[in-house]
Short mmCIF file of C-alpha atoms in Angstrom, two decimals:
data_model
loop_
_atom_site.label_atom_id
_atom_site.label_comp_id
_atom_site.label_asym_id
_atom_site.label_seq_id
_atom_site.Cartn_x
_atom_site.Cartn_y
_atom_site.Cartn_z
CA MET A 1 0.10 0.11 0.01
CA LYS A 2 2.93 2.01 0.80
CA ASN A 3 3.97 1.64 -2.53
CA LEU A 4 1.21 2.58 -4.50
CA VAL A 5 0.96 5.93 -2.75
CA LYS A 6 4.39 6.68 -3.26
CA THR A 7 3.74 6.17 -7.02
CA PHE A 8 0.84 8.00 -6.88
CA ILE A 9 2.27 11.20 -5.48
CA VAL A 10 5.22 11.06 -8.03
CA ALA A 11 2.38 10.83 -10.86
CA GLY A 12 0.68 13.65 -9.39
CA ALA A 13 3.85 15.99 -9.53
CA ALA A 14 4.56 14.86 -13.13
CA VAL A 15 1.46 15.56 -14.36
CA SER A 16 1.35 18.99 -12.91
CA ALA A 17 4.39 19.76 -14.30
CA LEU A 18 3.43 19.03 -18.00
CA ALA A 19 0.04 20.93 -17.10
CA VAL A 20 1.88 24.23 -16.79
CA PRO A 21 2.94 25.71 -20.12
CA GLY A 22 6.72 27.06 -20.46
CA VAL A 23 8.29 25.04 -17.09
CA ALA A 24 10.37 22.74 -19.38
CA MET A 25 11.31 26.00 -21.39
CA ALA A 26 12.18 27.50 -18.37
CA ALA A 27 14.83 24.87 -17.56
CA GLN A 28 16.54 25.09 -20.83
CA GLU A 29 16.85 28.75 -20.29
CA GLY A 30 20.55 28.19 -19.44
CA ALA A 31 20.50 28.70 -15.93
CA ALA A 32 22.99 28.27 -13.59
CA THR A 33 22.68 25.83 -10.82
CA PRO A 34 24.44 26.53 -7.55
CA ALA A 35 28.55 25.87 -7.75
CA ALA A 36 29.84 23.33 -5.21
CA SER A 37 31.10 26.54 -3.43
CA VAL A 38 27.62 27.98 -2.18
CA GLY A 39 26.22 26.61 0.69
CA VAL A 40 22.73 25.39 0.94
CA ALA A 41 22.19 28.27 3.51
CA ASP A 42 23.05 30.70 1.06
CA VAL A 43 20.67 29.57 -1.63
CA LYS A 44 17.36 31.43 -1.26
CA SER A 45 14.14 30.91 -2.78
CA ARG A 46 11.49 33.37 -4.24
CA TRP A 47 7.96 32.71 -4.96
CA CYS A 48 7.30 34.84 -7.20
CA GLY A 49 3.51 34.30 -8.19
CA HIS A 50 1.03 32.18 -10.73
CA ASN A 51 2.05 34.36 -13.98
CA TYR A 52 4.96 32.54 -15.96
CA ASN A 53 5.60 35.49 -17.80
CA SER A 54 6.22 37.82 -14.80
CA CYS A 55 8.14 35.30 -12.96
CA VAL A 56 10.54 35.34 -16.14
CA ARG A 57 10.53 39.17 -15.71
CA GLU A 58 11.16 39.03 -11.82
CA ARG A 59 14.01 36.58 -12.41
CA SER A 60 15.75 38.42 -15.09
CA GLU A 61 15.57 41.56 -12.59
CA PHE A 62 17.06 38.94 -9.78
CA ALA A 63 19.83 37.90 -12.84
CA ARG A 64 21.35 41.35 -12.88
CA TYR A 65 22.36 41.00 -9.04
CA TYR A 66 22.50 37.37 -8.04
CA ASN A 67 22.97 34.11 -9.47
CA VAL A 68 19.54 32.51 -9.99
CA GLY A 69 18.20 28.95 -10.94
CA PRO A 70 15.48 27.62 -13.26
CA LEU A 71 12.05 28.56 -12.98
CA GLN A 72 10.27 25.54 -10.89
CA TYR A 73 6.20 25.26 -10.80
CA PHE A 74 4.87 23.77 -7.45
CA PRO A 75 1.37 22.92 -6.86
CA VAL A 76 1.71 24.62 -3.45
CA ASP A 77 3.78 27.62 -2.25
CA PRO A 78 6.22 25.77 -0.12
CA GLY A 79 6.65 28.55 2.40
CA CYS A 80 3.27 29.51 2.96
CA ALA A 81 1.47 29.28 6.19
CA GLY A 82 -2.59 28.95 6.25
CA ILE A 83 -4.19 29.41 3.04
CA CYS A 84 -1.52 27.94 0.15
CA TYR A 85 -1.35 28.74 -3.34
CA ASN A 86 0.16 27.11 -6.23
CA GLY A 87 2.93 29.34 -8.26
CA TYR A 88 6.52 29.60 -9.61
CA VAL A 89 9.51 29.32 -7.58
CA PHE A 90 13.26 30.24 -8.25
CA ASP A 91 16.35 29.91 -6.31
CA TYR A 92 19.24 32.87 -6.11
CA TRP A 93 22.09 33.06 -4.80
CA ASN A 94 25.26 35.64 -4.53
CA LYS A 95 27.64 36.18 -7.49
#
């Protein structure tokens, strides 16, 4: 029964990622990933809302001052408290 639940959760995550246009494109934008010298504590996540295009713009603004990771779509804001909303998240860290 536990394996069935795990399979369902993984499949659900894959379906939700496919249902959002532009997610695959975001991963192919050539975004940097945190270098080995960057500690986990140095990497911060930013939730930027529900609109893909506005998140692309916000991520581009951050890229002027920080290293940024690709946009990721989450069914629920991972940092939420109380009522939670879905949306896009990206990681950033000092250059």
